[in-house]
Amino acid sequence: MQLIAVIGAGTMGNGIAHVFAQSGFEVNLVDLDPSVLERGTVTISKNLDRLIAKDKITEEDKDQTLARIHKFTTLEAAVVNASIVVEAVSESEHLKTRIFESLSQYCDPETILATNTSSISITKLAASVRNPERVIGMHFMNPVPLMKLVEVIRGYSTSDEVCAQIMQVAQQLGKVAVEVNDYPGFVANRILMPMINEAIESLFEGVAGVEEIDTVMKLGMAHPMGPLQLADFIGLDVCLAILRVMHEGLGKPKFAPCPLLVNMVTAGKLGVKSGEGFYDYRESKKTEKVSARFLKV
């Protein structure tokens, strides 16, 4: 498998393209928005520069990596000859389904179709394509070049052969691949998102402030980042989308999103990506930024 197509040049997509290209694969990176595509490739270049500064790679390695990445703004041209397609667009079932329907038309029947979804059913996405046994989840962690884990998610119809190939590919990328089954949230987010949601509930109910909650979890539980800061980093809109998928799919009250999270997303306070969430990223020093009007107390 030499040619990989990555759909979406945002945070996850450009990171996935980076690790494939750095591992020797030819990569077609596609995004319908040329500005997003350009920003994505600039990000890859900057991340490679950081690796050079840490003596992890050489200038020659960087040049070779970038030379393996080919930019496209049309889906069909990018995926037609790919051995594996990795979809990495935003966490929208409707959008992902439309893309997989298109991939079913454009790709060879043997092409493996992987999705980087955080929570959406692999089985549902596979139902929209011919040969659903080739559809699989390949859930990378953010930031992709640094994080070792890849959740490999088997849909109901995913074949043993496809799963084995993707596990091997993940290892070629220097990742640790963990096979899981197709249930809402898989493993990572089924455990992580209720913790984040409970941290938001604690803030909502006035148990403690933002920095206090994060400090307790960092110093008391040895977490490298507090849950509210982590939510900002993930994107509060993404957290909300994942919780809604799990709440609908599993039907348990513990997955119901906190009203504070819903209000913040509605107000456009999405975390790092918008410049403001539980912390203010528009200033050099992070400060608490949750208005009292959002709180229950």
mmCIF file with all atom_site columns, N, CA, C and O in Angstrom, residues 123-175:
data_model
loop_
_atom_site.group_PDB
_atom_site.id
_atom_site.type_symbol
_atom_site.label_atom_id
_atom_site.label_alt_id
_atom_site.label_comp_id
_atom_site.label_asym_id
_atom_site.label_entity_id
_atom_site.label_seq_id
_atom_site.pdbx_PDB_ins_code
_atom_site.Cartn_x
_atom_site.Cartn_y
_atom_site.Cartn_z
_atom_site.occupancy
_atom_site.B_iso_or_equiv
_atom_site.pdbx_formal_charge
_atom_site.auth_seq_id
_atom_site.auth_comp_id
_atom_site.auth_asym_id
_atom_site.auth_atom_id
_atom_site.pdbx_PDB_model_num
ATOM 1   N N  . THR A 1 123 ? -20.518 1.064  11.297 1.00 0.00 ? 123 THR A N  1
ATOM 2   C CA . THR A 1 123 ? -21.521 0.247  10.613 1.00 0.00 ? 123 THR A CA 1
ATOM 3   C C  . THR A 1 123 ? -22.478 1.112  9.801  1.00 0.00 ? 123 THR A C  1
ATOM 4   O O  . THR A 1 123 ? -22.847 0.762  8.676  1.00 0.00 ? 123 THR A O  1
ATOM 5   N N  . LYS A 1 124 ? -22.877 2.270  10.374 1.00 0.00 ? 124 LYS A N  1
ATOM 6   C CA . LYS A 1 124 ? -23.758 3.182  9.626  1.00 0.00 ? 124 LYS A CA 1
ATOM 7   C C  . LYS A 1 124 ? -23.072 3.718  8.384  1.00 0.00 ? 124 LYS A C  1
ATOM 8   O O  . LYS A 1 124 ? -23.670 3.776  7.304  1.00 0.00 ? 124 LYS A O  1
ATOM 9   N N  . LEU A 1 125 ? -21.818 4.130  8.513  1.00 0.00 ? 125 LEU A N  1
ATOM 10  C CA . LEU A 1 125 ? -21.090 4.653  7.363  1.00 0.00 ? 125 LEU A CA 1
ATOM 11  C C  . LEU A 1 125 ? -20.891 3.565  6.316  1.00 0.00 ? 125 LEU A C  1
ATOM 12  O O  . LEU A 1 125 ? -21.002 3.816  5.113  1.00 0.00 ? 125 LEU A O  1
ATOM 13  N N  . ALA A 1 126 ? -20.616 2.345  6.760  1.00 0.00 ? 126 ALA A N  1
ATOM 14  C CA . ALA A 1 126 ? -20.396 1.238  5.830  1.00 0.00 ? 126 ALA A CA 1
ATOM 15  C C  . ALA A 1 126 ? -21.653 0.901  5.039  1.00 0.00 ? 126 ALA A C  1
ATOM 16  O O  . ALA A 1 126 ? -21.569 0.415  3.902  1.00 0.00 ? 126 ALA A O  1
ATOM 17  N N  . ALA A 1 127 ? -22.819 1.168  5.624  1.00 0.00 ? 127 ALA A N  1
ATOM 18  C CA . ALA A 1 127 ? -24.076 0.865  4.939  1.00 0.00 ? 127 ALA A CA 1
ATOM 19  C C  . ALA A 1 127 ? -24.279 1.721  3.699  1.00 0.00 ? 127 ALA A C  1
ATOM 20  O O  . ALA A 1 127 ? -25.132 1.413  2.858  1.00 0.00 ? 127 ALA A O  1
ATOM 21  N N  . SER A 1 128 ? -23.492 2.792  3.565  1.00 0.00 ? 128 SER A N  1
ATOM 22  C CA . SER A 1 128 ? -23.659 3.703  2.425  1.00 0.00 ? 128 SER A CA 1
ATOM 23  C C  . SER A 1 128 ? -22.730 3.366  1.262  1.00 0.00 ? 128 SER A C  1
ATOM 24  O O  . SER A 1 128 ? -22.725 4.083  0.260  1.00 0.00 ? 128 SER A O  1
ATOM 25  N N  . VAL A 1 129 ? -21.958 2.287  1.366  1.00 0.00 ? 129 VAL A N  1
ATOM 26  C CA . VAL A 1 129 ? -20.997 1.960  0.304  1.00 0.00 ? 129 VAL A CA 1
ATOM 27  C C  . VAL A 1 129 ? -21.184 0.530  -0.180 1.00 0.00 ? 129 VAL A C  1
ATOM 28  O O  . VAL A 1 129 ? -21.734 -0.321 0.508  1.00 0.00 ? 129 VAL A O  1
ATOM 29  N N  . ARG A 1 130 ? -20.681 0.296  -1.401 1.00 0.00 ? 130 ARG A N  1
ATOM 30  C CA . ARG A 1 130 ? -20.547 -1.079 -1.875 1.00 0.00 ? 130 ARG A CA 1
ATOM 31  C C  . ARG A 1 130 ? -19.405 -1.745 -1.114 1.00 0.00 ? 130 ARG A C  1
ATOM 32  O O  . ARG A 1 130 ? -18.466 -1.083 -0.706 1.00 0.00 ? 130 ARG A O  1
ATOM 33  N N  . ASN A 1 131 ? -19.496 -3.033 -0.915 1.00 0.00 ? 131 ASN A N  1
ATOM 34  C CA . ASN A 1 131 ? -18.461 -3.782 -0.209 1.00 0.00 ? 131 ASN A CA 1
ATOM 35  C C  . ASN A 1 131 ? -18.189 -3.201 1.183  1.00 0.00 ? 131 ASN A C  1
ATOM 36  O O  . ASN A 1 131 ? -17.089 -2.745 1.485  1.00 0.00 ? 131 ASN A O  1
ATOM 37  N N  . PRO A 1 132 ? -19.185 -3.226 2.070  1.00 0.00 ? 132 PRO A N  1
ATOM 38  C CA . PRO A 1 132 ? -19.026 -2.616 3.400  1.00 0.00 ? 132 PRO A CA 1
ATOM 39  C C  . PRO A 1 132 ? -17.955 -3.291 4.253  1.00 0.00 ? 132 PRO A C  1
ATOM 40  O O  . PRO A 1 132 ? -17.526 -2.702 5.256  1.00 0.00 ? 132 PRO A O  1
ATOM 41  N N  . GLU A 1 133 ? -17.512 -4.467 3.853  1.00 0.00 ? 133 GLU A N  1
ATOM 42  C CA . GLU A 1 133 ? -16.474 -5.151 4.630  1.00 0.00 ? 133 GLU A CA 1
ATOM 43  C C  . GLU A 1 133 ? -15.140 -4.413 4.610  1.00 0.00 ? 133 GLU A C  1
ATOM 44  O O  . GLU A 1 133 ? -14.253 -4.667 5.429  1.00 0.00 ? 133 GLU A O  1
ATOM 45  N N  . ARG A 1 134 ? -14.982 -3.429 3.695  1.00 0.00 ? 134 ARG A N  1
ATOM 46  C CA . ARG A 1 134 ? -13.712 -2.690 3.599  1.00 0.00 ? 134 ARG A CA 1
ATOM 47  C C  . ARG A 1 134 ? -13.721 -1.396 4.414  1.00 0.00 ? 134 ARG A C  1
ATOM 48  O O  . ARG A 1 134 ? -12.744 -0.640 4.409  1.00 0.00 ? 134 ARG A O  1
ATOM 49  N N  . VAL A 1 135 ? -14.801 -1.117 5.122  1.00 0.00 ? 135 VAL A N  1
ATOM 50  C CA . VAL A 1 135 ? -14.916 0.121  5.901  1.00 0.00 ? 135 VAL A CA 1
ATOM 51  C C  . VAL A 1 135 ? -14.480 -0.146 7.338  1.00 0.00 ? 135 VAL A C  1
ATOM 52  O O  . VAL A 1 135 ? -14.874 -1.142 7.954  1.00 0.00 ? 135 VAL A O  1
ATOM 53  N N  . ILE A 1 136 ? -13.673 0.771  7.878  1.00 0.00 ? 136 ILE A N  1
ATOM 54  C CA . ILE A 1 136 ? -13.104 0.582  9.214  1.00 0.00 ? 136 ILE A CA 1
ATOM 55  C C  . ILE A 1 136 ? -12.854 1.947  9.860  1.00 0.00 ? 136 ILE A C  1
ATOM 56  O O  . ILE A 1 136 ? -12.718 2.956  9.169  1.00 0.00 ? 136 ILE A O  1
ATOM 57  N N  . GLY A 1 137 ? -12.824 1.981  11.162 1.00 0.00 ? 137 GLY A N  1
ATOM 58  C CA . GLY A 1 137 ? -12.471 3.199  11.876 1.00 0.00 ? 137 GLY A CA 1
ATOM 59  C C  . GLY A 1 137 ? -10.983 3.234  12.170 1.00 0.00 ? 137 GLY A C  1
ATOM 60  O O  . GLY A 1 137 ? -10.377 2.218  12.526 1.00 0.00 ? 137 GLY A O  1
ATOM 61  N N  . MET A 1 138 ? -10.396 4.394  11.994 1.00 0.00 ? 138 MET A N  1
ATOM 62  C CA . MET A 1 138 ? -8.970  4.599  12.294 1.00 0.00 ? 138 MET A CA 1
ATOM 63  C C  . MET A 1 138 ? -8.892  5.911  13.061 1.00 0.00 ? 138 MET A C  1
ATOM 64  O O  . MET A 1 138 ? -8.642  6.978  12.504 1.00 0.00 ? 138 MET A O  1
ATOM 65  N N  . HIS A 1 139 ? -9.125  5.835  14.379 1.00 0.00 ? 139 HIS A N  1
ATOM 66  C CA . HIS A 1 139 ? -9.280  7.013  15.215 1.00 0.00 ? 139 HIS A CA 1
ATOM 67  C C  . HIS A 1 139 ? -7.929  7.431  15.774 1.00 0.00 ? 139 HIS A C  1
ATOM 68  O O  . HIS A 1 139 ? -7.429  6.850  16.746 1.00 0.00 ? 139 HIS A O  1
ATOM 69  N N  . PHE A 1 140 ? -7.327  8.439  15.147 1.00 0.00 ? 140 PHE A N  1
ATOM 70  C CA . PHE A 1 140 ? -6.074  9.013  15.627 1.00 0.00 ? 140 PHE A CA 1
ATOM 71  C C  . PHE A 1 140 ? -6.356  9.981  16.770 1.00 0.00 ? 140 PHE A C  1
ATOM 72  O O  . PHE A 1 140 ? -7.447  10.543 16.880 1.00 0.00 ? 140 PHE A O  1
ATOM 73  N N  . MET A 1 141 ? -5.345  10.197 17.605 1.00 0.00 ? 141 MET A N  1
ATOM 74  C CA . MET A 1 141 ? -5.452  11.149 18.699 1.00 0.00 ? 141 MET A CA 1
ATOM 75  C C  . MET A 1 141 ? -4.747  12.453 18.318 1.00 0.00 ? 141 MET A C  1
ATOM 76  O O  . MET A 1 141 ? -3.808  12.459 17.518 1.00 0.00 ? 141 MET A O  1
ATOM 77  N N  . ASN A 1 142 ? -5.192  13.547 18.895 1.00 0.00 ? 142 ASN A N  1
ATOM 78  C CA . ASN A 1 142 ? -4.651  14.869 18.592 1.00 0.00 ? 142 ASN A CA 1
ATOM 79  C C  . ASN A 1 142 ? -3.662  15.305 19.690 1.00 0.00 ? 142 ASN A C  1
ATOM 80  O O  . ASN A 1 142 ? -3.985  15.186 20.880 1.00 0.00 ? 142 ASN A O  1
ATOM 81  N N  . PRO A 1 143 ? -2.456  15.787 19.323 1.00 0.00 ? 143 PRO A N  1
ATOM 82  C CA . PRO A 1 143 ? -1.919  15.991 17.970 1.00 0.00 ? 143 PRO A CA 1
ATOM 83  C C  . PRO A 1 143 ? -1.371  14.690 17.377 1.00 0.00 ? 143 PRO A C  1
ATOM 84  O O  . PRO A 1 143 ? -0.622  13.962 18.032 1.00 0.00 ? 143 PRO A O  1
ATOM 85  N N  . VAL A 1 144 ? -1.745  14.438 16.134 1.00 0.00 ? 144 VAL A N  1
ATOM 86  C CA . VAL A 1 144 ? -1.458  13.155 15.499 1.00 0.00 ? 144 VAL A CA 1
ATOM 87  C C  . VAL A 1 144 ? 0.035   12.824 15.451 1.00 0.00 ? 144 VAL A C  1
ATOM 88  O O  . VAL A 1 144 ? 0.422   11.689 15.739 1.00 0.00 ? 144 VAL A O  1
ATOM 89  N N  . PRO A 1 145 ? 0.928   13.782 15.100 1.00 0.00 ? 145 PRO A N  1
ATOM 90  C CA . PRO A 1 145 ? 2.341   13.407 15.014 1.00 0.00 ? 145 PRO A CA 1
ATOM 91  C C  . PRO A 1 145 ? 2.950   12.966 16.347 1.00 0.00 ? 145 PRO A C  1
ATOM 92  O O  . PRO A 1 145 ? 3.953   12.249 16.353 1.00 0.00 ? 145 PRO A O  1
ATOM 93  N N  . LEU A 1 146 ? 2.348   13.360 17.469 1.00 0.00 ? 146 LEU A N  1
ATOM 94  C CA . LEU A 1 146 ? 2.930   13.080 18.785 1.00 0.00 ? 146 LEU A CA 1
ATOM 95  C C  . LEU A 1 146 ? 2.250   11.933 19.518 1.00 0.00 ? 146 LEU A C  1
ATOM 96  O O  . LEU A 1 146 ? 2.902   11.205 20.270 1.00 0.00 ? 146 LEU A O  1
ATOM 97  N N  . MET A 1 147 ? 0.955   11.781 19.338 1.00 0.00 ? 147 MET A N  1
ATOM 98  C CA . MET A 1 147 ? 0.197   10.799 20.122 1.00 0.00 ? 147 MET A CA 1
ATOM 99  C C  . MET A 1 147 ? 0.333   9.409  19.509 1.00 0.00 ? 147 MET A C  1
ATOM 100 O O  . MET A 1 147 ? 0.158   9.218  18.307 1.00 0.00 ? 147 MET A O  1
ATOM 101 N N  . LYS A 1 148 ? 0.606   8.431  20.373 1.00 0.00 ? 148 LYS A N  1
ATOM 102 C CA . LYS A 1 148 ? 0.928   7.077  19.910 1.00 0.00 ? 148 LYS A CA 1
ATOM 103 C C  . LYS A 1 148 ? -0.284  6.227  19.549 1.00 0.00 ? 148 LYS A C  1
ATOM 104 O O  . LYS A 1 148 ? -0.201  5.319  18.728 1.00 0.00 ? 148 LYS A O  1
ATOM 105 N N  . LEU A 1 149 ? -1.426  6.505  20.177 1.00 0.00 ? 149 LEU A N  1
ATOM 106 C CA . LEU A 1 149 ? -2.567  5.605  20.041 1.00 0.00 ? 149 LEU A CA 1
ATOM 107 C C  . LEU A 1 149 ? -3.331  5.794  18.733 1.00 0.00 ? 149 LEU A C  1
ATOM 108 O O  . LEU A 1 149 ? -3.560  6.920  18.290 1.00 0.00 ? 149 LEU A O  1
ATOM 109 N N  . VAL A 1 150 ? -3.752  4.667  18.143 1.00 0.00 ? 150 VAL A N  1
ATOM 110 C CA . VAL A 1 150 ? -4.775  4.660  17.101 1.00 0.00 ? 150 VAL A CA 1
ATOM 111 C C  . VAL A 1 150 ? -5.812  3.612  17.493 1.00 0.00 ? 150 VAL A C  1
ATOM 112 O O  . VAL A 1 150 ? -5.484  2.428  17.639 1.00 0.00 ? 150 VAL A O  1
ATOM 113 N N  . GLU A 1 151 ? -7.052  4.047  17.701 1.00 0.00 ? 151 GLU A N  1
ATOM 114 C CA . GLU A 1 151 ? -8.155  3.100  17.906 1.00 0.00 ? 151 GLU A CA 1
ATOM 115 C C  . GLU A 1 151 ? -8.564  2.574  16.537 1.00 0.00 ? 151 GLU A C  1
ATOM 116 O O  . GLU A 1 151 ? -8.944  3.339  15.657 1.00 0.00 ? 151 GLU A O  1
ATOM 117 N N  . VAL A 1 152 ? -8.502  1.276  16.368 1.00 0.00 ? 152 VAL A N  1
ATOM 118 C CA . VAL A 1 152 ? -8.934  0.637  15.121 1.00 0.00 ? 152 VAL A CA 1
ATOM 119 C C  . VAL A 1 152 ? -10.295 0.009  15.394 1.00 0.00 ? 152 VAL A C  1
ATOM 120 O O  . VAL A 1 152 ? -10.407 -0.940 16.182 1.00 0.00 ? 152 VAL A O  1
ATOM 121 N N  . ILE A 1 153 ? -11.336 0.553  14.763 1.00 0.00 ? 153 ILE A N  1
ATOM 122 C CA . ILE A 1 153 ? -12.708 0.173  15.096 1.00 0.00 ? 153 ILE A CA 1
ATOM 123 C C  . ILE A 1 153 ? -13.315 -0.690 14.003 1.00 0.00 ? 153 ILE A C  1
ATOM 124 O O  . ILE A 1 153 ? -13.415 -0.264 12.846 1.00 0.00 ? 153 ILE A O  1
ATOM 125 N N  . ARG A 1 154 ? -13.712 -1.878 14.380 1.00 0.00 ? 154 ARG A N  1
ATOM 126 C CA . ARG A 1 154 ? -14.363 -2.807 13.454 1.00 0.00 ? 154 ARG A CA 1
ATOM 127 C C  . ARG A 1 154 ? -15.855 -2.524 13.400 1.00 0.00 ? 154 ARG A C  1
ATOM 128 O O  . ARG A 1 154 ? -16.536 -2.534 14.430 1.00 0.00 ? 154 ARG A O  1
ATOM 129 N N  . GLY A 1 155 ? -16.377 -2.282 12.188 1.00 0.00 ? 155 GLY A N  1
ATOM 130 C CA . GLY A 1 155 ? -17.812 -2.234 12.002 1.00 0.00 ? 155 GLY A CA 1
ATOM 131 C C  . GLY A 1 155 ? -18.383 -3.644 11.981 1.00 0.00 ? 155 GLY A C  1
ATOM 132 O O  . GLY A 1 155 ? -17.647 -4.639 12.011 1.00 0.00 ? 155 GLY A O  1
ATOM 133 N N  . TYR A 1 156 ? -19.700 -3.739 11.901 1.00 0.00 ? 156 TYR A N  1
ATOM 134 C CA . TYR A 1 156 ? -20.355 -5.051 11.916 1.00 0.00 ? 156 TYR A CA 1
ATOM 135 C C  . TYR A 1 156 ? -19.872 -5.934 10.774 1.00 0.00 ? 156 TYR A C  1
ATOM 136 O O  . TYR A 1 156 ? -19.715 -7.149 10.925 1.00 0.00 ? 156 TYR A O  1
ATOM 137 N N  . SER A 1 157 ? -19.591 -5.314 9.618  1.00 0.00 ? 157 SER A N  1
ATOM 138 C CA . SER A 1 157 ? -19.218 -6.086 8.435  1.00 0.00 ? 157 SER A CA 1
ATOM 139 C C  . SER A 1 157 ? -17.724 -6.073 8.131  1.00 0.00 ? 157 SER A C  1
ATOM 140 O O  . SER A 1 157 ? -17.283 -6.722 7.187  1.00 0.00 ? 157 SER A O  1
ATOM 141 N N  . THR A 1 158 ? -16.927 -5.324 8.887  1.00 0.00 ? 158 THR A N  1
ATOM 142 C CA . THR A 1 158 ? -15.504 -5.200 8.591  1.00 0.00 ? 158 THR A CA 1
ATOM 143 C C  . THR A 1 158 ? -14.832 -6.570 8.574  1.00 0.00 ? 158 THR A C  1
ATOM 144 O O  . THR A 1 158 ? -14.983 -7.364 9.500  1.00 0.00 ? 158 THR A O  1
ATOM 145 N N  . SER A 1 159 ? -14.073 -6.844 7.512  1.00 0.00 ? 159 SER A N  1
ATOM 146 C CA . SER A 1 159 ? -13.445 -8.155 7.371  1.00 0.00 ? 159 SER A CA 1
ATOM 147 C C  . SER A 1 159 ? -12.201 -8.269 8.241  1.00 0.00 ? 159 SER A C  1
ATOM 148 O O  . SER A 1 159 ? -11.563 -7.270 8.588  1.00 0.00 ? 159 SER A O  1
ATOM 149 N N  . ASP A 1 160 ? -11.840 -9.497 8.568  1.00 0.00 ? 160 ASP A N  1
ATOM 150 C CA . ASP A 1 160 ? -10.617 -9.755 9.326  1.00 0.00 ? 160 ASP A CA 1
ATOM 151 C C  . ASP A 1 160 ? -9.396  -9.261 8.560  1.00 0.00 ? 160 ASP A C  1
ATOM 152 O O  . ASP A 1 160 ? -8.448  -8.738 9.150  1.00 0.00 ? 160 ASP A O  1
ATOM 153 N N  . GLU A 1 161 ? -9.416  -9.436 7.230  1.00 0.00 ? 161 GLU A N  1
ATOM 154 C CA . GLU A 1 161 ? -8.277  -9.048 6.401  1.00 0.00 ? 161 GLU A CA 1
ATOM 155 C C  . GLU A 1 161 ? -8.052  -7.539 6.445  1.00 0.00 ? 161 GLU A C  1
ATOM 156 O O  . GLU A 1 161 ? -6.913  -7.073 6.584  1.00 0.00 ? 161 GLU A O  1
ATOM 157 N N  . VAL A 1 162 ? -9.142  -6.771 6.337  1.00 0.00 ? 162 VAL A N  1
ATOM 158 C CA . VAL A 1 162 ? -9.028  -5.316 6.374  1.00 0.00 ? 162 VAL A CA 1
ATOM 159 C C  . VAL A 1 162 ? -8.534  -4.857 7.746  1.00 0.00 ? 162 VAL A C  1
ATOM 160 O O  . VAL A 1 162 ? -7.662  -3.987 7.848  1.00 0.00 ? 162 VAL A O  1
ATOM 161 N N  . CYS A 1 163 ? -9.062  -5.448 8.795  1.00 0.00 ? 163 CYS A N  1
ATOM 162 C CA . CYS A 1 163 ? -8.639  -5.075 10.147 1.00 0.00 ? 163 CYS A CA 1
ATOM 163 C C  . CYS A 1 163 ? -7.149  -5.369 10.331 1.00 0.00 ? 163 CYS A C  1
ATOM 164 O O  . CYS A 1 163 ? -6.402  -4.532 10.854 1.00 0.00 ? 163 CYS A O  1
ATOM 165 N N  . ALA A 1 164 ? -6.706  -6.526 9.868  1.00 0.00 ? 164 ALA A N  1
ATOM 166 C CA . ALA A 1 164 ? -5.291  -6.893 10.008 1.00 0.00 ? 164 ALA A CA 1
ATOM 167 C C  . ALA A 1 164 ? -4.396  -5.935 9.232  1.00 0.00 ? 164 ALA A C  1
ATOM 168 O O  . ALA A 1 164 ? -3.323  -5.544 9.704  1.00 0.00 ? 164 ALA A O  1
ATOM 169 N N  . GLN A 1 165 ? -4.820  -5.547 8.036  1.00 0.00 ? 165 GLN A N  1
ATOM 170 C CA . GLN A 1 165 ? -4.028  -4.613 7.228  1.00 0.00 ? 165 GLN A CA 1
ATOM 171 C C  . GLN A 1 165 ? -3.904  -3.255 7.899  1.00 0.00 ? 165 GLN A C  1
ATOM 172 O O  . GLN A 1 165 ? -2.817  -2.651 7.926  1.00 0.00 ? 165 GLN A O  1
ATOM 173 N N  . ILE A 1 166 ? -5.001  -2.759 8.456  1.00 0.00 ? 166 ILE A N  1
ATOM 174 C CA . ILE A 1 166 ? -4.968  -1.441 9.090  1.00 0.00 ? 166 ILE A CA 1
ATOM 175 C C  . ILE A 1 166 ? -4.146  -1.483 10.381 1.00 0.00 ? 166 ILE A C  1
ATOM 176 O O  . ILE A 1 166 ? -3.408  -0.529 10.692 1.00 0.00 ? 166 ILE A O  1
ATOM 177 N N  . MET A 1 167 ? -4.229  -2.576 11.129 1.00 0.00 ? 167 MET A N  1
ATOM 178 C CA . MET A 1 167 ? -3.388  -2.712 12.313 1.00 0.00 ? 167 MET A CA 1
ATOM 179 C C  . MET A 1 167 ? -1.911  -2.654 11.923 1.00 0.00 ? 167 MET A C  1
ATOM 180 O O  . MET A 1 167 ? -1.097  -1.998 12.577 1.00 0.00 ? 167 MET A O  1
ATOM 181 N N  . GLN A 1 168 ? -1.568  -3.311 10.819 1.00 0.00 ? 168 GLN A N  1
ATOM 182 C CA . GLN A 1 168 ? -0.178  -3.323 10.353 1.00 0.00 ? 168 GLN A CA 1
ATOM 183 C C  . GLN A 1 168 ? 0.246   -1.941 9.879  1.00 0.00 ? 168 GLN A C  1
ATOM 184 O O  . GLN A 1 168 ? 1.359   -1.485 10.170 1.00 0.00 ? 168 GLN A O  1
ATOM 185 N N  . VAL A 1 169 ? -0.627  -1.253 9.146  1.00 0.00 ? 169 VAL A N  1
ATOM 186 C CA . VAL A 1 169 ? -0.310  0.090  8.665  1.00 0.00 ? 169 VAL A CA 1
ATOM 187 C C  . VAL A 1 169 ? -0.070  1.033  9.845  1.00 0.00 ? 169 VAL A C  1
ATOM 188 O O  . VAL A 1 169 ? 0.865   1.844  9.834  1.00 0.00 ? 169 VAL A O  1
ATOM 189 N N  . ALA A 1 170 ? -0.924  0.952  10.867 1.00 0.00 ? 170 ALA A N  1
ATOM 190 C CA . ALA A 1 170 ? -0.751  1.803  12.046 1.00 0.00 ? 170 ALA A CA 1
ATOM 191 C C  . ALA A 1 170 ? 0.615   1.575  12.681 1.00 0.00 ? 170 ALA A C  1
ATOM 192 O O  . ALA A 1 170 ? 1.287   2.516  13.110 1.00 0.00 ? 170 ALA A O  1
ATOM 193 N N  . GLN A 1 171 ? 1.051   0.329  12.715 1.00 0.00 ? 171 GLN A N  1
ATOM 194 C CA . GLN A 1 171 ? 2.371   0.018  13.263 1.00 0.00 ? 171 GLN A CA 1
ATOM 195 C C  . GLN A 1 171 ? 3.479   0.602  12.396 1.00 0.00 ? 171 GLN A C  1
ATOM 196 O O  . GLN A 1 171 ? 4.506   1.069  12.909 1.00 0.00 ? 171 GLN A O  1
ATOM 197 N N  . GLN A 1 172 ? 3.264   0.600  11.069 1.00 0.00 ? 172 GLN A N  1
ATOM 198 C CA . GLN A 1 172 ? 4.250   1.215  10.172 1.00 0.00 ? 172 GLN A CA 1
ATOM 199 C C  . GLN A 1 172 ? 4.387   2.714  10.437 1.00 0.00 ? 172 GLN A C  1
ATOM 200 O O  . GLN A 1 172 ? 5.440   3.302  10.179 1.00 0.00 ? 172 GLN A O  1
ATOM 201 N N  . LEU A 1 173 ? 3.334   3.319  10.939 1.00 0.00 ? 173 LEU A N  1
ATOM 202 C CA . LEU A 1 173 ? 3.363   4.749  11.277 1.00 0.00 ? 173 LEU A CA 1
ATOM 203 C C  . LEU A 1 173 ? 4.014   5.000  12.632 1.00 0.00 ? 173 LEU A C  1
ATOM 204 O O  . LEU A 1 173 ? 4.117   6.153  13.055 1.00 0.00 ? 173 LEU A O  1
ATOM 205 N N  . GLY A 1 174 ? 4.426   3.946  13.306 1.00 0.00 ? 174 GLY A N  1
ATOM 206 C CA . GLY A 1 174 ? 5.005   4.091  14.633 1.00 0.00 ? 174 GLY A CA 1
ATOM 207 C C  . GLY A 1 174 ? 3.963   4.249  15.720 1.00 0.00 ? 174 GLY A C  1
ATOM 208 O O  . GLY A 1 174 ? 4.273   4.705  16.829 1.00 0.00 ? 174 GLY A O  1
ATOM 209 N N  . LYS A 1 175 ? 2.723   3.857  15.422 1.00 0.00 ? 175 LYS A N  1
ATOM 210 C CA . LYS A 1 175 ? 1.640   3.990  16.393 1.00 0.00 ? 175 LYS A CA 1
ATOM 211 C C  . LYS A 1 175 ? 1.380   2.663  17.103 1.00 0.00 ? 175 LYS A C  1
ATOM 212 O O  . LYS A 1 175 ? 1.795   1.595  16.637 1.00 0.00 ? 175 LYS A O  1
#
